Short mmCIF file of C-alpha atoms and ligand atoms in Angstrom, two decimals:
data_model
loop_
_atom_site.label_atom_id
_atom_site.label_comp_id
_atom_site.label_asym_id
_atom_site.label_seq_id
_atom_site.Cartn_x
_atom_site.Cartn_y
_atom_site.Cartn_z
CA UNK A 1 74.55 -38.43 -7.42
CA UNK A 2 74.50 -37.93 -3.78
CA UNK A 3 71.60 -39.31 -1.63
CA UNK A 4 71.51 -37.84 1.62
CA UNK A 5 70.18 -41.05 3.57
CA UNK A 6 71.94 -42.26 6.50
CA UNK A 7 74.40 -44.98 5.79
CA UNK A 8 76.26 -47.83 8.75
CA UNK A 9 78.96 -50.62 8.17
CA UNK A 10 81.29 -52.19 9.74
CA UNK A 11 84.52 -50.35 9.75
CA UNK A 12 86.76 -52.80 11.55
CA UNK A 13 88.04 -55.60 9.62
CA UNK A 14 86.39 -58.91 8.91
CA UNK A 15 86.84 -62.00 11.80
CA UNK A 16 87.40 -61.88 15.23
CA UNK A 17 89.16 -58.88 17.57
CA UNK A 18 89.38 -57.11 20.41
CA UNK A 19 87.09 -54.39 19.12
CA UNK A 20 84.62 -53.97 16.51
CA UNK A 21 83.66 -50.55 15.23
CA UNK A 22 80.22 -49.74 13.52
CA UNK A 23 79.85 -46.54 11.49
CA UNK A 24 77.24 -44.64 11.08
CA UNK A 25 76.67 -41.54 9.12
CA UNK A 26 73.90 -38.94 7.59
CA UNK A 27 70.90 -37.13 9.58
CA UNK A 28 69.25 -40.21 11.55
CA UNK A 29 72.79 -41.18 13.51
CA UNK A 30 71.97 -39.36 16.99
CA UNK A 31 68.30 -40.88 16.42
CA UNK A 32 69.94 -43.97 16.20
CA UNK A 33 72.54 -43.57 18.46
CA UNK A 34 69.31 -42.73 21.20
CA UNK A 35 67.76 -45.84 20.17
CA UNK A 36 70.10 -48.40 20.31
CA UNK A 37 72.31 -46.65 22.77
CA UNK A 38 71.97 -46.45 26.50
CA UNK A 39 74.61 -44.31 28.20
CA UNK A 40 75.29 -45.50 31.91
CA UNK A 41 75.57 -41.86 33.00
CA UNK A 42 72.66 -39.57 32.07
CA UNK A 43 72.73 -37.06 29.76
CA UNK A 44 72.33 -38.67 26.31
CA UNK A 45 75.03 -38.78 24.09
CA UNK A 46 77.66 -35.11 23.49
CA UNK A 47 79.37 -34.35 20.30
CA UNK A 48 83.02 -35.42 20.58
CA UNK A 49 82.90 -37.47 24.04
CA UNK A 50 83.19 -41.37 24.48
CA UNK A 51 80.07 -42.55 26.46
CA UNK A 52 80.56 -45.82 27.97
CA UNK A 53 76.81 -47.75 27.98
CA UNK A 54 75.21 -50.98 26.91
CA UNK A 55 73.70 -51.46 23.40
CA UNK A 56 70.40 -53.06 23.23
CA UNK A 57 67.86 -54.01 21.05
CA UNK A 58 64.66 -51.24 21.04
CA UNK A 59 61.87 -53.47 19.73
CA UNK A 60 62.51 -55.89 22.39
CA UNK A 61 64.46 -54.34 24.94
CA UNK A 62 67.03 -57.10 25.03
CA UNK A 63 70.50 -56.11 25.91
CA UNK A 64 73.07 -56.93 23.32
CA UNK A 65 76.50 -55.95 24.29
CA UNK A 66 78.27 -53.36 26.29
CA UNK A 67 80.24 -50.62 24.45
CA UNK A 68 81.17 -47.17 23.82
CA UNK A 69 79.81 -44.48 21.70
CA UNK A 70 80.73 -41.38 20.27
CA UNK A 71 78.46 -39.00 18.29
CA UNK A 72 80.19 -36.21 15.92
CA UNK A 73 78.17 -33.61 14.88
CA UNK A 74 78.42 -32.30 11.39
CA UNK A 75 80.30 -30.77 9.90
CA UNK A 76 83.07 -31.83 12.84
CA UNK A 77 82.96 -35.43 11.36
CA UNK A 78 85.19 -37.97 8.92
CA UNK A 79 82.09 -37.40 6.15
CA UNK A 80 81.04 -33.80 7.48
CA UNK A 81 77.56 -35.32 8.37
CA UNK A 82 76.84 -36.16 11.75
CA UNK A 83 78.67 -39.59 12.47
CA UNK A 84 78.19 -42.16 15.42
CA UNK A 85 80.42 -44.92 15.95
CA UNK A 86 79.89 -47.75 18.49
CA UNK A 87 82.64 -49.73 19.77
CA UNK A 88 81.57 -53.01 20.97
CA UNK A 89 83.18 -56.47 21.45
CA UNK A 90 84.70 -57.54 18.34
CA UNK A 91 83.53 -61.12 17.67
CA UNK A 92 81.93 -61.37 14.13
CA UNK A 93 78.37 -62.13 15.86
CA UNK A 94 78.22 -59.37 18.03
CA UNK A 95 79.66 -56.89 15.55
CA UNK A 96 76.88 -58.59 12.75
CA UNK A 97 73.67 -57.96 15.73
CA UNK A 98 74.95 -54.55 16.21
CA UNK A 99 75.27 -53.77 12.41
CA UNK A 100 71.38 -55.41 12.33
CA UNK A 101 70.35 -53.47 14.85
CA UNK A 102 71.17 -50.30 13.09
CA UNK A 103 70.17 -51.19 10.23
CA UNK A 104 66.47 -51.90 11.02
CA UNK A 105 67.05 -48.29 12.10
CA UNK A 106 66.38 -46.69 8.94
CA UNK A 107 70.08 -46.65 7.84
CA UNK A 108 70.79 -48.00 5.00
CA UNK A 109 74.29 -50.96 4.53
CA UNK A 110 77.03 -47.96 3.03
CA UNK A 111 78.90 -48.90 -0.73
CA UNK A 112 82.66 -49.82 -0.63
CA UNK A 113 84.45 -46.30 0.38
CA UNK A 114 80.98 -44.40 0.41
CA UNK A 115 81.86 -42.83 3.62
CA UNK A 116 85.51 -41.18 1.74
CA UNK A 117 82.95 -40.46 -1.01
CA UNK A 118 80.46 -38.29 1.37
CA UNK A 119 83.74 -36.49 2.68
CA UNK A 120 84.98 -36.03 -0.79
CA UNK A 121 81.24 -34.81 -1.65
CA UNK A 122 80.90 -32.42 1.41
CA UNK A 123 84.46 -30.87 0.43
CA UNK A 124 86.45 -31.90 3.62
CA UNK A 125 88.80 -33.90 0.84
CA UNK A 126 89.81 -34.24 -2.87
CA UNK A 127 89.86 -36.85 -4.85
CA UNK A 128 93.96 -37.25 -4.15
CA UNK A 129 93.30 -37.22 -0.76
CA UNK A 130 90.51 -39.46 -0.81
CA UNK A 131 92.75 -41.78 -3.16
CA UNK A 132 95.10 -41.36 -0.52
CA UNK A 133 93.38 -42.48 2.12
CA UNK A 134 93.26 -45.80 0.11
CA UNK A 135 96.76 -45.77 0.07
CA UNK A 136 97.54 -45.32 3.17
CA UNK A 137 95.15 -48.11 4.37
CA UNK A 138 97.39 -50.12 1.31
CA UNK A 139 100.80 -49.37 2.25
CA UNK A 140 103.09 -52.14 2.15
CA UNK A 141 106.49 -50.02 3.07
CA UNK A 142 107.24 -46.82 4.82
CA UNK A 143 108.17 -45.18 1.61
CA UNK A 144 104.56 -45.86 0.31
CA UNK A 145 102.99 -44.96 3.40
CA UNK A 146 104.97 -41.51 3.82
CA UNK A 147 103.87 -40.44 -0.03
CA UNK A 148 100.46 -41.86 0.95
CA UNK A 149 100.49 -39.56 4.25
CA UNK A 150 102.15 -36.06 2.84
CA UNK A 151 98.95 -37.04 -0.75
CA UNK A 152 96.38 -36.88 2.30
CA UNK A 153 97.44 -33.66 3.78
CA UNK A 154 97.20 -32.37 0.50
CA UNK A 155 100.84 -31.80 -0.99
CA UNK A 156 99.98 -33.16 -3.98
CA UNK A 157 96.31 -31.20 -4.14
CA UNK A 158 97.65 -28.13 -3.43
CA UNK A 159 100.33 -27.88 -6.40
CA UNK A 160 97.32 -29.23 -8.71
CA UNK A 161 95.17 -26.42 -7.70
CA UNK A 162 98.64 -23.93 -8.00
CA UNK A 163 98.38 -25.27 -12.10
CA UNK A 164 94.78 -24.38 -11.96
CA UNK A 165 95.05 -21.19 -10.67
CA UNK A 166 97.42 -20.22 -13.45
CA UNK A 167 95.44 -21.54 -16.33
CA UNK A 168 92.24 -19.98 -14.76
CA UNK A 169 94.35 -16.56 -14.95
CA UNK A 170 95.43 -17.15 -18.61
CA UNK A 171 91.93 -18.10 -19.49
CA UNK A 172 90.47 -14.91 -17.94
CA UNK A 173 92.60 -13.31 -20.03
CA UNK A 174 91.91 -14.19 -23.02
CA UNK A 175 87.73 -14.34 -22.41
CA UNK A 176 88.26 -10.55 -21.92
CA UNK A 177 89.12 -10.07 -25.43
CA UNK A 178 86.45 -12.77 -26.90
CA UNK A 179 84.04 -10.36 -25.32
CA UNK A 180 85.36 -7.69 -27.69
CA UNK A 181 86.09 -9.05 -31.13
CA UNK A 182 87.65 -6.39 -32.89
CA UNK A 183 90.54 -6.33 -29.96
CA UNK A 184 93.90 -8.13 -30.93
CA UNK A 185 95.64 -9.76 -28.37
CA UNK A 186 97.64 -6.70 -26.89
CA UNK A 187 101.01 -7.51 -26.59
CA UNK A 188 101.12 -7.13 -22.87
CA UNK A 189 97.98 -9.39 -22.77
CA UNK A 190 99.66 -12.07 -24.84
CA UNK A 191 102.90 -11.97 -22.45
CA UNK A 192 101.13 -12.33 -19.26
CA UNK A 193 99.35 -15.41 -20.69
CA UNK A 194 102.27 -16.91 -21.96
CA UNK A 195 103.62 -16.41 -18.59
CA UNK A 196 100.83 -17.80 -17.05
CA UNK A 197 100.73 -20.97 -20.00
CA UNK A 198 104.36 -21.27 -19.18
CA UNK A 199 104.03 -21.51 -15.58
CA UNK A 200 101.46 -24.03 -15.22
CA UNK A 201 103.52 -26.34 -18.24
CA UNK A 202 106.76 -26.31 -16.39
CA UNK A 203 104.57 -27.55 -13.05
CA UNK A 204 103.42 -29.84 -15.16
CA UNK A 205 106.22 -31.17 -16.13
CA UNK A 206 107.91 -31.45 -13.35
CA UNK A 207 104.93 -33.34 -11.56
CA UNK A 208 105.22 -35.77 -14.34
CA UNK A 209 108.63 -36.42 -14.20
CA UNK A 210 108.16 -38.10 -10.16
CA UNK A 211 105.99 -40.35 -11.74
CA UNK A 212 108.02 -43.27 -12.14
CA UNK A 213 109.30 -42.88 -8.89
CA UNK A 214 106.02 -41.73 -7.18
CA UNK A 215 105.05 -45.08 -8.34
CA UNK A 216 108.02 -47.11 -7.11
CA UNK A 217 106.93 -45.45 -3.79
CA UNK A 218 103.84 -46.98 -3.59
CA UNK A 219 103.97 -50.10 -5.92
CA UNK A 220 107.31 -51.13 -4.99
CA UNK A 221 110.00 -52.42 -7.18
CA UNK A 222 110.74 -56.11 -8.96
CA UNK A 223 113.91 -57.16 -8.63
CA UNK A 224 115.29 -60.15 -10.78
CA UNK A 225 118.32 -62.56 -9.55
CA UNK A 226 120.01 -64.17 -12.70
CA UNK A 227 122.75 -65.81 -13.14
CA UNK A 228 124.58 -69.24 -14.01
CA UNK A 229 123.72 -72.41 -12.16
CA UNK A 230 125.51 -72.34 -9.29
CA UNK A 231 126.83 -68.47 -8.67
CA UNK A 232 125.00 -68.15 -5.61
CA UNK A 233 121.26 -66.93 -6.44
CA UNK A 234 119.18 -68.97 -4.05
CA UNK A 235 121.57 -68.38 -1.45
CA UNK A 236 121.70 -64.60 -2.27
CA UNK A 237 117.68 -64.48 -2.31
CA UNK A 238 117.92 -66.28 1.01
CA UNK A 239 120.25 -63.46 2.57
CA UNK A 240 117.77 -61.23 1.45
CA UNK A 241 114.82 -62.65 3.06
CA UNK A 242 116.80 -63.39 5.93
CA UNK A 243 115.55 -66.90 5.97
CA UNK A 244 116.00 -70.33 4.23
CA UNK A 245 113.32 -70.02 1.66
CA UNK A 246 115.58 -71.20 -1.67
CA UNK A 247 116.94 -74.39 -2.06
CA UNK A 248 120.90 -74.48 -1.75
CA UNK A 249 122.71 -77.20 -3.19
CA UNK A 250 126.09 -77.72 -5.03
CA UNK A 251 124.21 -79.93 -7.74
CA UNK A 252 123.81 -77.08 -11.02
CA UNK A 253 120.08 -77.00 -12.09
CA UNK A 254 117.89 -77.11 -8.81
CA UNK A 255 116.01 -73.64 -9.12
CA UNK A 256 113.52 -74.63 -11.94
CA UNK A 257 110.77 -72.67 -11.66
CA UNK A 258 110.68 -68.84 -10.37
CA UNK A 259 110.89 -68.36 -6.17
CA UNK A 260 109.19 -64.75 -5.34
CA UNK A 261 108.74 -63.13 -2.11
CA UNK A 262 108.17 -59.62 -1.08
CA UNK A 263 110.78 -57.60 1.06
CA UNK A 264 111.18 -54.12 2.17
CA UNK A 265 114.66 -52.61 1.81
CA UNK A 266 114.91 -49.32 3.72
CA UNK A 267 111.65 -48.81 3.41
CA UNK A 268 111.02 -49.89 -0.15
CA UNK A 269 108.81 -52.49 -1.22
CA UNK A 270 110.91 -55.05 -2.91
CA UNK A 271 109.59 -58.39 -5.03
CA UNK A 272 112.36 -60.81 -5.42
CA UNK A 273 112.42 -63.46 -8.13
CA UNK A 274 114.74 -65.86 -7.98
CA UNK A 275 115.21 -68.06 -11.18
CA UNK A 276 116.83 -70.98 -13.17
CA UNK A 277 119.96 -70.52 -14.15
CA UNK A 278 120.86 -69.84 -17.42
CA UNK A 279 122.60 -72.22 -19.41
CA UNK A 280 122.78 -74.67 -22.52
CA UNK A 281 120.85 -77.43 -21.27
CA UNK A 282 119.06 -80.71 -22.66
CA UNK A 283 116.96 -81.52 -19.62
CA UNK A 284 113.30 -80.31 -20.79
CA UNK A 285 112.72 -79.45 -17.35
CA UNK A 286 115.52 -76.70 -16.88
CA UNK A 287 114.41 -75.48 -20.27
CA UNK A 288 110.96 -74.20 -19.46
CA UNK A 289 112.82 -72.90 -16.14
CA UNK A 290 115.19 -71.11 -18.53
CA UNK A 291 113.02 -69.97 -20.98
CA UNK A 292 110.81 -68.52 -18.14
CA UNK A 293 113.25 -66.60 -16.48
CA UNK A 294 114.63 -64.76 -19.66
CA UNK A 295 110.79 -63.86 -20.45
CA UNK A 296 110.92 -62.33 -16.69
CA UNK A 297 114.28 -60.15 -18.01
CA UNK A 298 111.87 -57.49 -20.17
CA UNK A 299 109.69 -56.91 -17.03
CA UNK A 300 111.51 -56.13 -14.07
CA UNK A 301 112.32 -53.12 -12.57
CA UNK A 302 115.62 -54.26 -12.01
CA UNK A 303 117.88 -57.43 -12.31
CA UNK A 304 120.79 -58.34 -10.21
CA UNK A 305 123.00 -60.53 -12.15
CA UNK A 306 125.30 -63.02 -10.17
CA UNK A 307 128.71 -64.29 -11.24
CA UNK A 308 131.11 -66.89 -9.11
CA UNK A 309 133.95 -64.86 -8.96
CA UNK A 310 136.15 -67.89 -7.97
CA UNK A 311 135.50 -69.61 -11.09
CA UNK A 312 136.29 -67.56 -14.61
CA UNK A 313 134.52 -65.77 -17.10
CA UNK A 314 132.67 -68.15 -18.83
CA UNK A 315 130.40 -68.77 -22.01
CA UNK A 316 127.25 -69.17 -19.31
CA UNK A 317 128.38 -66.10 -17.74
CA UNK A 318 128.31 -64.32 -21.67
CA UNK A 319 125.24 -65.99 -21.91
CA UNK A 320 123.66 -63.72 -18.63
CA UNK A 321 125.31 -61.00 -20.44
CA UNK A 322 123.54 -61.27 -23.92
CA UNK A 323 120.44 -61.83 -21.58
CA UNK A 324 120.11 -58.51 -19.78
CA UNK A 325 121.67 -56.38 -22.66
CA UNK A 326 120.00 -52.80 -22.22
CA UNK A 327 118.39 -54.11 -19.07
CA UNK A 328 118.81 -52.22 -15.86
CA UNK A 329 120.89 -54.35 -13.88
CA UNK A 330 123.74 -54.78 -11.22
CA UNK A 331 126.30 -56.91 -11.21
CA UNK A 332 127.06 -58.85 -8.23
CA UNK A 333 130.06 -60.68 -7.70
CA UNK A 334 129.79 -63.96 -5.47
CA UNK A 335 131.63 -66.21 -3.42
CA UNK A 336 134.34 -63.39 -2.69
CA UNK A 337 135.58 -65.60 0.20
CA UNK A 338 137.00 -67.46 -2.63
CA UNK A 339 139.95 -67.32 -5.05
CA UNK A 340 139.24 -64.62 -7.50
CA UNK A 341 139.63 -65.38 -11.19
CA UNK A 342 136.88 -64.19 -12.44
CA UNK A 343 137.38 -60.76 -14.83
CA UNK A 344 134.17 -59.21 -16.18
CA UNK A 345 135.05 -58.25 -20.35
CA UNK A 346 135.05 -54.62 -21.47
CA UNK A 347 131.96 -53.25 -21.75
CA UNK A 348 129.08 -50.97 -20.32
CA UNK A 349 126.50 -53.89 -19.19
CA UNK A 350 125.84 -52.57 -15.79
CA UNK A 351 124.60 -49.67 -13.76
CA UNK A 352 126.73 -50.77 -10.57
CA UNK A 353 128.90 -53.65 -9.51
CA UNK A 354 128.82 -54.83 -5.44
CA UNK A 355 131.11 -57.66 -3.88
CA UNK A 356 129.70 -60.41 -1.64
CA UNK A 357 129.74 -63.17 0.14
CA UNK A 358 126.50 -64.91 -0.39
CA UNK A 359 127.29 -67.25 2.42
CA UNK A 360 127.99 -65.15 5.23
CA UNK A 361 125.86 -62.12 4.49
CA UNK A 362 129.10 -60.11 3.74
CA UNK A 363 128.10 -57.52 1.00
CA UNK A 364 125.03 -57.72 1.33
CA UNK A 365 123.76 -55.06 2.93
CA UNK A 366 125.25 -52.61 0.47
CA UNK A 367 123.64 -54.58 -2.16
CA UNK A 368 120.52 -53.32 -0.35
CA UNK A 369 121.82 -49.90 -0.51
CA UNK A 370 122.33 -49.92 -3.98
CA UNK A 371 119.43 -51.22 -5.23
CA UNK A 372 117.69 -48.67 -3.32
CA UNK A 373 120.02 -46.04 -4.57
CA UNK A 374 118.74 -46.42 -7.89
CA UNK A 375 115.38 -45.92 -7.12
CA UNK A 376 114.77 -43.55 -4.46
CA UNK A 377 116.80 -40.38 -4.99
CA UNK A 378 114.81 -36.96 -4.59
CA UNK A 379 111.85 -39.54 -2.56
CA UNK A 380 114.18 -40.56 -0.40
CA UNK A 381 111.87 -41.48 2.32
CA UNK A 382 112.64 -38.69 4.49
CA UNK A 383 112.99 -35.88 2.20
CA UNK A 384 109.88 -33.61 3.10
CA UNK A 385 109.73 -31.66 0.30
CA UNK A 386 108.52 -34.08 -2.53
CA UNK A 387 105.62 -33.51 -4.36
CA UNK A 388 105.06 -36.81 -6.13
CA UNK A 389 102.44 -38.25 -8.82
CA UNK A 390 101.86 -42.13 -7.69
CA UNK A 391 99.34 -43.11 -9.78
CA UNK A 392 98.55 -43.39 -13.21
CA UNK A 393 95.26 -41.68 -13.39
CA UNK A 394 96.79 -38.65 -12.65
CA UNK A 395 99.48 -39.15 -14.81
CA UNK A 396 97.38 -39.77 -17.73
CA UNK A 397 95.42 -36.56 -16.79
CA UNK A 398 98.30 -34.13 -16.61
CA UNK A 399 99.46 -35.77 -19.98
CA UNK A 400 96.27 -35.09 -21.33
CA UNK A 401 96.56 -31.14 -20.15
CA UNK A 402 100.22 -30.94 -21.08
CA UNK A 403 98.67 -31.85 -24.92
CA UNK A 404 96.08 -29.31 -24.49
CA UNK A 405 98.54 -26.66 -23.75
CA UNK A 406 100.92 -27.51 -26.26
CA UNK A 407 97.80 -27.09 -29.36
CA UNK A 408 97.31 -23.69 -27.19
CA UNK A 409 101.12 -22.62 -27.32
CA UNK A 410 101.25 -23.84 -31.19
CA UNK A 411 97.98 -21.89 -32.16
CA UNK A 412 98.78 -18.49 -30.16
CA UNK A 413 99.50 -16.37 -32.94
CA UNK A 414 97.35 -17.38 -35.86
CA UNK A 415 94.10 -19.56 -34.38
CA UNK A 416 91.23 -17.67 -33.47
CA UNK A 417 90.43 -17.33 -29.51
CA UNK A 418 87.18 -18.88 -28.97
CA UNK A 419 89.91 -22.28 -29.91
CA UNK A 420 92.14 -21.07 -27.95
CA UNK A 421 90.22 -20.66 -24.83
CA UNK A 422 89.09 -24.24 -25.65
CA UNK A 423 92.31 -25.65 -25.45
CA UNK A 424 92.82 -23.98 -22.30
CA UNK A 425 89.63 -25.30 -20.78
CA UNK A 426 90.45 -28.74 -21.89
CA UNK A 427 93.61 -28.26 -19.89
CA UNK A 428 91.57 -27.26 -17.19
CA UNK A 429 89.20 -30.09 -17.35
CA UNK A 430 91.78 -33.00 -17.63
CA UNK A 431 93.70 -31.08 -14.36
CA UNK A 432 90.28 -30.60 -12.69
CA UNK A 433 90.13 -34.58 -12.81
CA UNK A 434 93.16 -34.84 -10.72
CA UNK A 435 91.58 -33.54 -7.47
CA UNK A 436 87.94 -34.19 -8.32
CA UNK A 437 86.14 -30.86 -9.65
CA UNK A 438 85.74 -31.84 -12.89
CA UNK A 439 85.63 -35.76 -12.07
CA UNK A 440 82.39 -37.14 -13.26
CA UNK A 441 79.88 -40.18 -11.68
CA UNK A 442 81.76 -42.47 -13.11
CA UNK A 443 85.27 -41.35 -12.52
CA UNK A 444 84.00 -41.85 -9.01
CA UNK A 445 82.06 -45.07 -8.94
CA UNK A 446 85.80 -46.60 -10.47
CA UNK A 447 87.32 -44.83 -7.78
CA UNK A 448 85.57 -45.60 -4.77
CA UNK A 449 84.74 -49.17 -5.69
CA UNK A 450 88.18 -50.62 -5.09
CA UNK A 451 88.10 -49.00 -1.49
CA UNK A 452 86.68 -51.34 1.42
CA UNK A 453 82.97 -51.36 3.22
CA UNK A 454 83.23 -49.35 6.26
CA UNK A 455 85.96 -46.62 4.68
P1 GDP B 1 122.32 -71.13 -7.49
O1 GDP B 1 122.31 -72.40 -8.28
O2 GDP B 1 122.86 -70.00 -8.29
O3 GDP B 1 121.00 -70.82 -6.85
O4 GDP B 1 123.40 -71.35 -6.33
P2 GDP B 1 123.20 -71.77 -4.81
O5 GDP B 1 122.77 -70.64 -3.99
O6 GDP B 1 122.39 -73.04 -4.75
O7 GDP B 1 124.72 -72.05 -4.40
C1 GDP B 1 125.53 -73.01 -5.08
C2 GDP B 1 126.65 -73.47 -4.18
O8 GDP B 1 127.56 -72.38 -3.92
C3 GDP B 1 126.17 -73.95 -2.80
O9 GDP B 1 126.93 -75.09 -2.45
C4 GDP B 1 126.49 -72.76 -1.90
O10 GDP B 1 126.71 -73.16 -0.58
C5 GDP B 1 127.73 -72.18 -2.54
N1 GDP B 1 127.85 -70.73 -2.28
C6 GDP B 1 126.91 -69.78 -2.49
N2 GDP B 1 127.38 -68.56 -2.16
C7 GDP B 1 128.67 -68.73 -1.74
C8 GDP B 1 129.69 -67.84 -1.26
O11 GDP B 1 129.54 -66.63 -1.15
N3 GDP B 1 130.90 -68.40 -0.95
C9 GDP B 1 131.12 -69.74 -1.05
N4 GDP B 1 132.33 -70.19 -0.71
N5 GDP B 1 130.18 -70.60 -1.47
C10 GDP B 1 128.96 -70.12 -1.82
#
């Protein structure tokens, strides 16, 4: 439900800065931009222009900080309502008098993301955009914020509304002949809705096959080190983080429990978990360190698994192999400064292979590479073209359509059309969800609740 009141928050971040911004949107903002709001040069407040003024209180008079203001009027405006924002000195007190101020206004304190929600509600956004405003305020790596950025302008929207359109047109179609029962399906009819079917099941499809890597975009990636005490990890994690964060010692056994940080790697969010080595041991200690790090094996998006390559192949080292068997992992090859005896046994256990030098950094940058190489291909972060799915809400949707479509397909010939235009409008419905027309209050609620006050 949409109450048109007129809603202020805070829209800078909690604590102390430079500048703190206070929203305000819905009919009463220029009444309470006059009231709160004196503008040094005269004129009141225009639409669009910074006013520089002093912000006082109007049941007592008292002046409470000096700022600037800017009024928007609808529908020119974030929510499409009229909007006023004050800018005033960001200290937490100020910013909390200011907020007060407005508030005994008439406004009322705006829910998490209710301001995305108005412009979602007014129709200056879709629920993918709105979701990917979210993101964008979210992003942890420039391959999450450049999906987040191309989902706001509406890449994503506009191929969802491209599916629509086609089922809409297959739909029409058949409606026409429920009107007249004792039609058949012509067989021109019946190929330009299979056409239509078709075309909005192969978008389908290939929206949900960027999933997984829409995802990777903005989640990020885990990546698991393994390996035999010794081979290198911690001082492999460390060249990744570019700092001393692992313990590195010659003594076998010191990583016990699991080390994780969070890098990017060209632009790709990367966890890093470095664990115990693996190895027959009886100290009860090590164990649990063990027996944690092979429960880590199932979960990650990818494991790099670390050999000495000065020392040779060794029942520890078969014991990493057995470990990550149908895993997807790299093998990387340490301590290449080194004598090499180390030869890896016959057999398909890896995806890739990379050489380094976990002491000196050699290698490692293509080990970046590579690990990124499996993950970003088509989303490459500059490739402007993709159209990606990122999260699993519209994931589940489109799987939910691609089901409807199939009973359609399967029931062409012989089930009668009042089902079939069912199936078509469930298709609809679940796609409709995507980008918010057929997204109901509580679809919405879940939505905007995870967003922050003041969004
Ligand atoms: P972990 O037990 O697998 O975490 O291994 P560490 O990172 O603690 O390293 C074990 C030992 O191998 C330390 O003494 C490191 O200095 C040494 N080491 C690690 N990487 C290299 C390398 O690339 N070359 C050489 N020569 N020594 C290395």
């Amino acid at each position: 439900m949409y109450i048109r009141d007129t809603i202020a928050a805070v829209s800078t971040p909690p604590g102390n800065g430079g500048i703190g911004i206070i929203r305000v949107s819905g009919e009463q903002a220029a009444k309470v931009g006059d009231a709160v709001f004196k503008p040094v040069y005269d004129g009141g407040l225009v639409s669009h222009r910074f006013s520089f003024g002093t912000i006082h209180d109007p049941a007592t008079g008292e002046k409470v900080d000096e700022a600037m203001a800017v009024y928007m009027r609808a529908p020119r405006s974030y929510t499409r309502e009229d909007v006023l924002e004050l800018h005033c000195h960001g200290g937490w007190l100020v910013v909390e008098r200011v907020l007060a101020l407005v508030l005994a206004c008439g406004t009322r304190l705006a829910d998490p993301g209710e301001f995305t929600r108005r412009a979602f509600l007014n129709g200056r956004i879709d629920l993918v955009q709105a979701e990917a405003v979210m993101d964008i305020i979210a992003s942890k790596s420039e391959a999450a914020l450049q999906l987040a950025q191309k989902q706001r302008e509406g890449i994503l929207s506009r191929r969802i509304d491209d599916i629509r359109a086609s089922l809409l047109q297959a739909l029409a179609l058949v409606e026409a002949y429920i009107d007249f029962p004792d039609d058949d399906l012509g067989e021109t009819d019946l190929a330009a809705i299979l056409a239509s079917v078709g075309a909005a099941q192969s978008m389908i499809a290939a929206l949900l096959l960027t999933f997984e890597e829409g995802r990777i975009m903005r989640e990020g990636i885990s990546v698991l080190i393994v390996g035999k005490p010794n081979a290198g990890k911690s001082s492999l994690l460390n060249r990744l983080l570019d700092e001393n964060r692992a313990i590195v010692t010659h003594i076998p056994g010191t990583t016990r429990d699991i080390i994780e940080e969070t890098v990017n790697f060209e632009g790709l969010s990367v966890r890093l978990l470095d664990t115990a080595g693996i190895r027959h041991t009886e100290d009860l200690v090590e164990q649990e360190g063990i027996s944690r790090a092979l429960d880590k094996i199932p979960q990650a998006d990818l494991i790099l698994a670390v050999f000495d390559a000065s020392r040779e192949f060794s029942l520890e080292d078969q014991l990493i192999l057995d470990a990550v068997a149908g895993c997807k992992t790299i093998a990387v090859l340490n301590k290449t400064d080194l004598n090499q005896c180390f030869v890896m046994p016959d057999g398909e256990y890896f995806i890739d292979q990379v050489n380094i030098v976990a002491l000196s950094g050699d290698g490692v940058e293509l080990l970046k590479h590579a690990v990124c190489r499996q993950f970003l291909h088509s989303a490459a972060p500059d490739s402007r073209e993709l159209v990606a799915l990122s999260r699993a809400r519209h994931r589940d949707a489109l799987v939910s359509a691609e089901f409807h479509l199939k009973q359609f397909t399967g029931g062409l010939r012989d089930r009668n059309l009042e089902l079939l235009a069912l199936d078509l409008r469930g298709a609809l419905q679940a796609v409709g969800t995507v980008t918010g027309q057929a997204a109901t209050d509580e679809v919405l609620d879940l939505i905007f609740s995870s967003f922050c006050i003041g969004k």
